mmCIF file of C-alpha atoms in Angstrom:
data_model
loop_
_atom_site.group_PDB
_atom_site.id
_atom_site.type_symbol
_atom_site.label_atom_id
_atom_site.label_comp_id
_atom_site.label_asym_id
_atom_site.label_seq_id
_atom_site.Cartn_x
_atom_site.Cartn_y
_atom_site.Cartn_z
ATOM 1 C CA UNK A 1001 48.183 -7.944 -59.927
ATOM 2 C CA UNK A 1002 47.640 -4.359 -60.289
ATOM 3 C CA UNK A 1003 50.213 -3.696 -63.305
ATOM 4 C CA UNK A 1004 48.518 -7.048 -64.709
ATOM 5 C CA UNK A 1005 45.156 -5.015 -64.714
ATOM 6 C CA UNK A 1006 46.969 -2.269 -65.949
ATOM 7 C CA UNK A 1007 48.575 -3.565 -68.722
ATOM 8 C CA UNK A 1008 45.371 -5.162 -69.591
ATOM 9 C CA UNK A 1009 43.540 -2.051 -69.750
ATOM 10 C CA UNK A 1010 46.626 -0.149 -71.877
ATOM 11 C CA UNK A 1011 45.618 -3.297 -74.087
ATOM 12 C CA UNK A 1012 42.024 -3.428 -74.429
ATOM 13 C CA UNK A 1013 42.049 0.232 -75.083
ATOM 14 C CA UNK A 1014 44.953 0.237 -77.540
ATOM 15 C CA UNK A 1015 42.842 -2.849 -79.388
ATOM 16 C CA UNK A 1016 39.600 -0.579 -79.430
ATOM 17 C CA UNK A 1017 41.936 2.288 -80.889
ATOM 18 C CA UNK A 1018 42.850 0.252 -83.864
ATOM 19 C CA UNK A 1019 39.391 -1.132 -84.661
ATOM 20 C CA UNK A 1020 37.973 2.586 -84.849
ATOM 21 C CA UNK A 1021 41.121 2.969 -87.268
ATOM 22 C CA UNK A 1022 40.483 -0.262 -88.912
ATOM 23 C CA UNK A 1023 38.874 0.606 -92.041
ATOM 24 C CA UNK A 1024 36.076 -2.149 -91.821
ATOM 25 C CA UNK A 1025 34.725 0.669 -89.187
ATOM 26 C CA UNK A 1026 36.663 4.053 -90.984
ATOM 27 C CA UNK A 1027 37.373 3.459 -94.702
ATOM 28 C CA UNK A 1028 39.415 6.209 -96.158
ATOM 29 C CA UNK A 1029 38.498 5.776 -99.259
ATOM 30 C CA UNK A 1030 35.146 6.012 -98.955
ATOM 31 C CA UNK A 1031 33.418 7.951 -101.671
ATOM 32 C CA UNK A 1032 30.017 9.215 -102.771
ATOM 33 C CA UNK A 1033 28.327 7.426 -105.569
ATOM 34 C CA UNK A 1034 25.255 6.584 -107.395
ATOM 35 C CA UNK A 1035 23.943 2.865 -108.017
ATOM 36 C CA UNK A 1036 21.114 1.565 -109.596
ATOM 37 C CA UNK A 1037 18.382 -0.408 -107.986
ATOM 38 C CA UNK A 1038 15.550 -3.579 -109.347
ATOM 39 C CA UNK A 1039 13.611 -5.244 -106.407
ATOM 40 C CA UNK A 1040 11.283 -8.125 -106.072
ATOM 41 C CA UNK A 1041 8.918 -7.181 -103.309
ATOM 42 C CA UNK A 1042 5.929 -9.340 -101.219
ATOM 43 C CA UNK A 1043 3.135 -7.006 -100.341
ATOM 44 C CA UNK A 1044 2.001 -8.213 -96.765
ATOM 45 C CA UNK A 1045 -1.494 -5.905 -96.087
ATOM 46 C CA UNK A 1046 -2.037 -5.601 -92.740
ATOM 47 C CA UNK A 1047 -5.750 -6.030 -90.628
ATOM 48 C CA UNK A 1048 -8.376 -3.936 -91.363
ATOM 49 C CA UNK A 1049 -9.268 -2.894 -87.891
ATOM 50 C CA UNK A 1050 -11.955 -0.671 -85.697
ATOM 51 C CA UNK A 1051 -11.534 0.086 -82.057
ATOM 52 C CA UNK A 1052 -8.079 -2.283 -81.096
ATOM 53 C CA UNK A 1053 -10.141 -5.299 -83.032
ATOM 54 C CA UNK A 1054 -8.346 -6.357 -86.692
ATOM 55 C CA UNK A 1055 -9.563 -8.789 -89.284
ATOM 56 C CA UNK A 1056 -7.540 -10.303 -92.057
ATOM 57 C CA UNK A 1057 -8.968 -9.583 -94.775
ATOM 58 C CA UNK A 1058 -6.173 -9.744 -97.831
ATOM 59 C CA UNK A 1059 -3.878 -12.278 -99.026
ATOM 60 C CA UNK A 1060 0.270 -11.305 -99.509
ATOM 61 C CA UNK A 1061 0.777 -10.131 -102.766
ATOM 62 C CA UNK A 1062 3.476 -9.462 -105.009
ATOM 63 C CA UNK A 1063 5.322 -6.675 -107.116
ATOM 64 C CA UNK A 1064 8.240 -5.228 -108.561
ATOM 65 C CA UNK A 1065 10.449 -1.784 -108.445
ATOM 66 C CA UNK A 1066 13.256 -0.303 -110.181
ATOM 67 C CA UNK A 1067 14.770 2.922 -109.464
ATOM 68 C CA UNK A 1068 18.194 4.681 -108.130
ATOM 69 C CA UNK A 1069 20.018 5.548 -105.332
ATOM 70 C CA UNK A 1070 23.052 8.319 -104.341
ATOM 71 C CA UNK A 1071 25.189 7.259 -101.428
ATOM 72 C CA UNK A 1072 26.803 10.080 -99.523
ATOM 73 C CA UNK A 1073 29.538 9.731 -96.605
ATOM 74 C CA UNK A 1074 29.696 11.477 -93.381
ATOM 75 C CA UNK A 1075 31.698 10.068 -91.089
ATOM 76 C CA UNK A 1076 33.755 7.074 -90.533
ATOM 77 C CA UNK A 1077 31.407 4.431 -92.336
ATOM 78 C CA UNK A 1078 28.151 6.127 -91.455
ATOM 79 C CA UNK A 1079 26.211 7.064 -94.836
ATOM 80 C CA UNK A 1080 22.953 8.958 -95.723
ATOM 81 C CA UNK A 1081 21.371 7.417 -98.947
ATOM 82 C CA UNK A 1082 17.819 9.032 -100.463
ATOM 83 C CA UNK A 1083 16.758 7.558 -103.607
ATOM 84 C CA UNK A 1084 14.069 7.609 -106.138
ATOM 85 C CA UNK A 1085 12.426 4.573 -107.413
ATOM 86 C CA UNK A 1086 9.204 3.186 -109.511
ATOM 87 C CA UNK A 1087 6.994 0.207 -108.133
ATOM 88 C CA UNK A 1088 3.961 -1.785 -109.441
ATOM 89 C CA UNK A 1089 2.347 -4.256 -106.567
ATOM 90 C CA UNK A 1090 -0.653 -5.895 -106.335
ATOM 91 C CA UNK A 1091 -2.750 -8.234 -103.132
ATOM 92 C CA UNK A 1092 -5.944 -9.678 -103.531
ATOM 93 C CA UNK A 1093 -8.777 -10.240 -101.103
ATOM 94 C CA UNK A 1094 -9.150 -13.543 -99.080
ATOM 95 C CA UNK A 1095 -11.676 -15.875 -100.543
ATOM 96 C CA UNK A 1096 -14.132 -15.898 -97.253
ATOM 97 C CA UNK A 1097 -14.054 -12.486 -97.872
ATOM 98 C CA UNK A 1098 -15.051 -12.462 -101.710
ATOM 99 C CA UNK A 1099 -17.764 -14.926 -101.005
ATOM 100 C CA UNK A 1100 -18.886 -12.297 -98.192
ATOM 101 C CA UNK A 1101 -19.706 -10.036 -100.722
ATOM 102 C CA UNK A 1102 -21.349 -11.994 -103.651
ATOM 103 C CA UNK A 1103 -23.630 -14.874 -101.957
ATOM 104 C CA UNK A 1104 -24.166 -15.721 -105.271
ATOM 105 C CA UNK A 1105 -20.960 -16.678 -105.661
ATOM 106 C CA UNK A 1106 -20.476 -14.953 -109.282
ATOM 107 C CA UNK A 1107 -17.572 -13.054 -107.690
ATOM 108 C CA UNK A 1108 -14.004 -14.984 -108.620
ATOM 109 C CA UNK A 1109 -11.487 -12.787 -107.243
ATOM 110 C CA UNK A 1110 -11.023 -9.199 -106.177
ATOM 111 C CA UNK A 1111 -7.534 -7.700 -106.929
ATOM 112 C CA UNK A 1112 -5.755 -4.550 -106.326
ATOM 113 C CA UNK A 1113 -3.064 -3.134 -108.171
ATOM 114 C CA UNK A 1114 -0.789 -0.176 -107.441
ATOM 115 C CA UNK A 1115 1.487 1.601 -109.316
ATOM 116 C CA UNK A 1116 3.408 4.816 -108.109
ATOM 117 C CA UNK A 1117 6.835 6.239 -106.632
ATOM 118 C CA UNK A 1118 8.927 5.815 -103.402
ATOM 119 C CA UNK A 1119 11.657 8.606 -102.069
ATOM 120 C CA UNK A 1120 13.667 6.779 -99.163
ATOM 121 C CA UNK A 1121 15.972 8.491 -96.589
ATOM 122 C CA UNK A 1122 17.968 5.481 -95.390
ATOM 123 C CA UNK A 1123 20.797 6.086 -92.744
ATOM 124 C CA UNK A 1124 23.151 2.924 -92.485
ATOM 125 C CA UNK A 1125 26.652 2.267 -91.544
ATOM 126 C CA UNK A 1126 28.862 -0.309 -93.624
ATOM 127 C CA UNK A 1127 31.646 -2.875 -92.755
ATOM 128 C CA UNK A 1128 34.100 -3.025 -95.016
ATOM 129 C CA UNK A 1129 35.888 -6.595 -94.566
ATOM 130 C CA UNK A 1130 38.100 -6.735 -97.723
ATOM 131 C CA UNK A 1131 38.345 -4.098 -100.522
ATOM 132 C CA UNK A 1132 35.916 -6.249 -102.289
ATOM 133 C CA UNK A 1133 33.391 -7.230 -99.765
ATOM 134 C CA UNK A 1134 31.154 -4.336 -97.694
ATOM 135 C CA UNK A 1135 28.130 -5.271 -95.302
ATOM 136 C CA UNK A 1136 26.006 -2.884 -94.576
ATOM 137 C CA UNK A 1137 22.798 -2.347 -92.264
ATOM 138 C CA UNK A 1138 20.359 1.152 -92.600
ATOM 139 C CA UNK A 1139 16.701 2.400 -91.614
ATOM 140 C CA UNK A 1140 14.984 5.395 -92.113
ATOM 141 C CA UNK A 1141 11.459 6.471 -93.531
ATOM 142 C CA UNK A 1142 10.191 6.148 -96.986
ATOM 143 C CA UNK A 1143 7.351 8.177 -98.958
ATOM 144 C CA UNK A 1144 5.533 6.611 -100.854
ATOM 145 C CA UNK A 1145 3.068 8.630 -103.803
ATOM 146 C CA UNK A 1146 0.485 6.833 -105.341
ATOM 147 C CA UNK A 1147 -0.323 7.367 -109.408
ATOM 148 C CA UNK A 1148 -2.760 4.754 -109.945
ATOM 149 C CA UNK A 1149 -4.850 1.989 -107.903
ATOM 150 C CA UNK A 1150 -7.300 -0.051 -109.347
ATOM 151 C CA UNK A 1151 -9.475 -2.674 -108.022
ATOM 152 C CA UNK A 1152 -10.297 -5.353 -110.589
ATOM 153 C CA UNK A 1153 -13.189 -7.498 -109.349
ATOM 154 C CA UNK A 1154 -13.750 -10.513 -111.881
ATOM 155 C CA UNK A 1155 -16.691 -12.620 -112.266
ATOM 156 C CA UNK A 1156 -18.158 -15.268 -114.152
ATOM 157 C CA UNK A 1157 -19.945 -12.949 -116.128
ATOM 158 C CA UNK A 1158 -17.897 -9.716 -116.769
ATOM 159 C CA UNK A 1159 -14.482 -8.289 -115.178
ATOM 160 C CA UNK A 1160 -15.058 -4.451 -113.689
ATOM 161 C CA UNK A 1161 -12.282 -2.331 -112.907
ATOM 162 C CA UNK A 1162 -12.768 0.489 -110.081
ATOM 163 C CA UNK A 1163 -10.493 3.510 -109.300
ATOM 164 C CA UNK A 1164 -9.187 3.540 -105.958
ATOM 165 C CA UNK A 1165 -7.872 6.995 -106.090
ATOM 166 C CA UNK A 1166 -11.308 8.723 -107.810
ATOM 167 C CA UNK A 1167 -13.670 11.094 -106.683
ATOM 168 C CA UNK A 1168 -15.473 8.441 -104.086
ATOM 169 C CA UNK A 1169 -11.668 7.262 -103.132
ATOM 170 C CA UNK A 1170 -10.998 3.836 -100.806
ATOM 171 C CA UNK A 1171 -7.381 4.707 -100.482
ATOM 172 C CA UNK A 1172 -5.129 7.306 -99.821
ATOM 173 C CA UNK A 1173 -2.741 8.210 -102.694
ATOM 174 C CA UNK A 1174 -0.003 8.912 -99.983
ATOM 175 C CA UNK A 1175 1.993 6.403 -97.108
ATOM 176 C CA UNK A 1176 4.676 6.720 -95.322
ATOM 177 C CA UNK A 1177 6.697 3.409 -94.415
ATOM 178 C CA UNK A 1178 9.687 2.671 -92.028
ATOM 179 C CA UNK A 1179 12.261 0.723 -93.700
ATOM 180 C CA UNK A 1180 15.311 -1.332 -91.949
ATOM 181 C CA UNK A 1181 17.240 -4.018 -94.068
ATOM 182 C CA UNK A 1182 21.023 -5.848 -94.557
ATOM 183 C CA UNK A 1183 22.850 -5.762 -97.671
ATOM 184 C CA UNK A 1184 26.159 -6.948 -98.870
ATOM 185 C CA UNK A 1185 28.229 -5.559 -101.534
ATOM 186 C CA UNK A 1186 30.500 -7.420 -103.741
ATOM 187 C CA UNK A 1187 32.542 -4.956 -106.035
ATOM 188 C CA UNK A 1188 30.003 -3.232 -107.433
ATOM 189 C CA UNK A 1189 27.562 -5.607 -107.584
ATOM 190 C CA UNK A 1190 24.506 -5.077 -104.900
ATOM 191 C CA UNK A 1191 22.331 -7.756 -102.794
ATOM 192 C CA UNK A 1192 19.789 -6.686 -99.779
ATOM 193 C CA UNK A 1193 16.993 -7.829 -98.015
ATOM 194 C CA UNK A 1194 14.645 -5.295 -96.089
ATOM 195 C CA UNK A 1195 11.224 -4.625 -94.812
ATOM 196 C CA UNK A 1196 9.208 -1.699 -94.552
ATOM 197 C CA UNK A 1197 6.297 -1.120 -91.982
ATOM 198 C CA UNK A 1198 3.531 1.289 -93.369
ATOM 199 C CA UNK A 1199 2.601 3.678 -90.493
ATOM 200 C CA UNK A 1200 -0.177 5.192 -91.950
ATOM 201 C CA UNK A 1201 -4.035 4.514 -92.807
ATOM 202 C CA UNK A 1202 -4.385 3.984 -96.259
ATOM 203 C CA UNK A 1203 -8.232 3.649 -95.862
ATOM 204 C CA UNK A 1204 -10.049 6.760 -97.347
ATOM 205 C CA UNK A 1205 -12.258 8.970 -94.668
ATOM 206 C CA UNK A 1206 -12.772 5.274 -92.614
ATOM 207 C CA UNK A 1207 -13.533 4.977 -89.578
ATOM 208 C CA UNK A 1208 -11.131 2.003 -89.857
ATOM 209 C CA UNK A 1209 -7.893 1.479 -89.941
ATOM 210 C CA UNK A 1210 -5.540 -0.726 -92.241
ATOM 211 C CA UNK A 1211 -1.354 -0.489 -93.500
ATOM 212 C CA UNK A 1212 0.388 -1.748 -96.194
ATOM 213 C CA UNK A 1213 3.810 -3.572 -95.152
ATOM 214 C CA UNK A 1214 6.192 -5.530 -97.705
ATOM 215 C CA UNK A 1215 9.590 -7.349 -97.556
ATOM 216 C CA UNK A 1216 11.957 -6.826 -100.529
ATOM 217 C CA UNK A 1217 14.797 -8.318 -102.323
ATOM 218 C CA UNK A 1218 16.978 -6.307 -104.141
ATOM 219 C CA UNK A 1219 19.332 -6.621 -106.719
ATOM 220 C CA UNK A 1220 22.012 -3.659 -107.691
ATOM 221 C CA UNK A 1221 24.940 -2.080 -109.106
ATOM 222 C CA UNK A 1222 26.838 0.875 -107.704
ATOM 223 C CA UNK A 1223 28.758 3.180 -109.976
#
């Protein structure tokens, strides 16, 4: 029994051996490179909240981003990828909400849209499973800087358009999210899903509180 145990340990620890040298774990041939990134994004605004009590006061939105990405190696399969990319999003207030403000009911909708740049950090690790076929998983923070957010309020009357970012400024220019995601890599060709949890208050000198989250779909090609 006890060079049964033995021989069973010589084998589990032989197996474990080869899967660290396997390269779906260790790829020798991995290799830095840059790829190219276009997303489709849902904007999912969090509560705007005071004192541990939140009310929901936006509807998911939608938006777009383009940009690029350099992924660098360090050891085995483990990989450090920054990037710089482009986005234009928009939500829109809940119609309770909009009727809140205009008891007239004049008031049709109440949109914001946001246009700006994102630097990620992602750390992830990949599985390579064929030459052709890599599945990877990563987190890490994201910046995001604001250039432009406007609030277009439209009515049955007149549409106005207000700058979020001015001199009497609703939101802050400047988040920073935590990402986490899949993606699987065919050749070149790029696929992922991830989500991104804003951690800070994007409410202006508020004594409330309120994030901006989003899930994204992306679509990409690695050089």
């Amino acid at each position: 029994m006890k060079k049964v145990l033995i021989a069973m340990a010589f084998a589990f620890t032989a197996s474990l051996s080869m899967l660290a040298q396997s390269s779906i774990f260790n790829n020798p041939a991995n290799k830095a490179y840059f790829g190219i990134r276009v997303a489709g994004e849902v904007t999912c605004p969090g509560e705007v909240s005071e004192d541990g009590t939140g009310i929901s006061v936006f509807k998911n939105g939608g938006g777009v981003e383009f940009g690029g990405i350099f992924n660098a190696p360090v050891v085995a399969n483990f990989y450090i990828e920054p990037g710089l990319k482009f986005y234009y999003n928009t939500y829109s207030m809940k119609g309770d909400f909009v009727g809140a403000i205009d008891n007239s009911s004049l008031i049709k909708s109440v949109i914001t849209k946001k246009f700006g740049m994102r630097i990620p950090v992602m750390a992830g690790y990949h599985f390579d499973f064929t030459d052709d076929i890599k599945v990877s998983v990563f987190t890490g923070p994201e910046l995001e800087i604001g250039f432009s957010a406007k609030e277009k309020v439209s009515s049955r009357t007149i549409d106005v358009s207000n700058d979020l970012y001015g001199d009497d400024a609703a939101l802050n220019r400047v988040d920073l999210l935590w990402g986490m995601g899949a993606g699987i890599t065919y050749q070149h060709v790029y696929f992922g899903v991830s989500g991104s949890l804003g951690m800070l208050n994007m409410l202006h000198d508020s004594d409330f509180t309120f994030h901006e989250n989003r899930v994204s779909f992306t679509l990409g090609y690695n050089f």
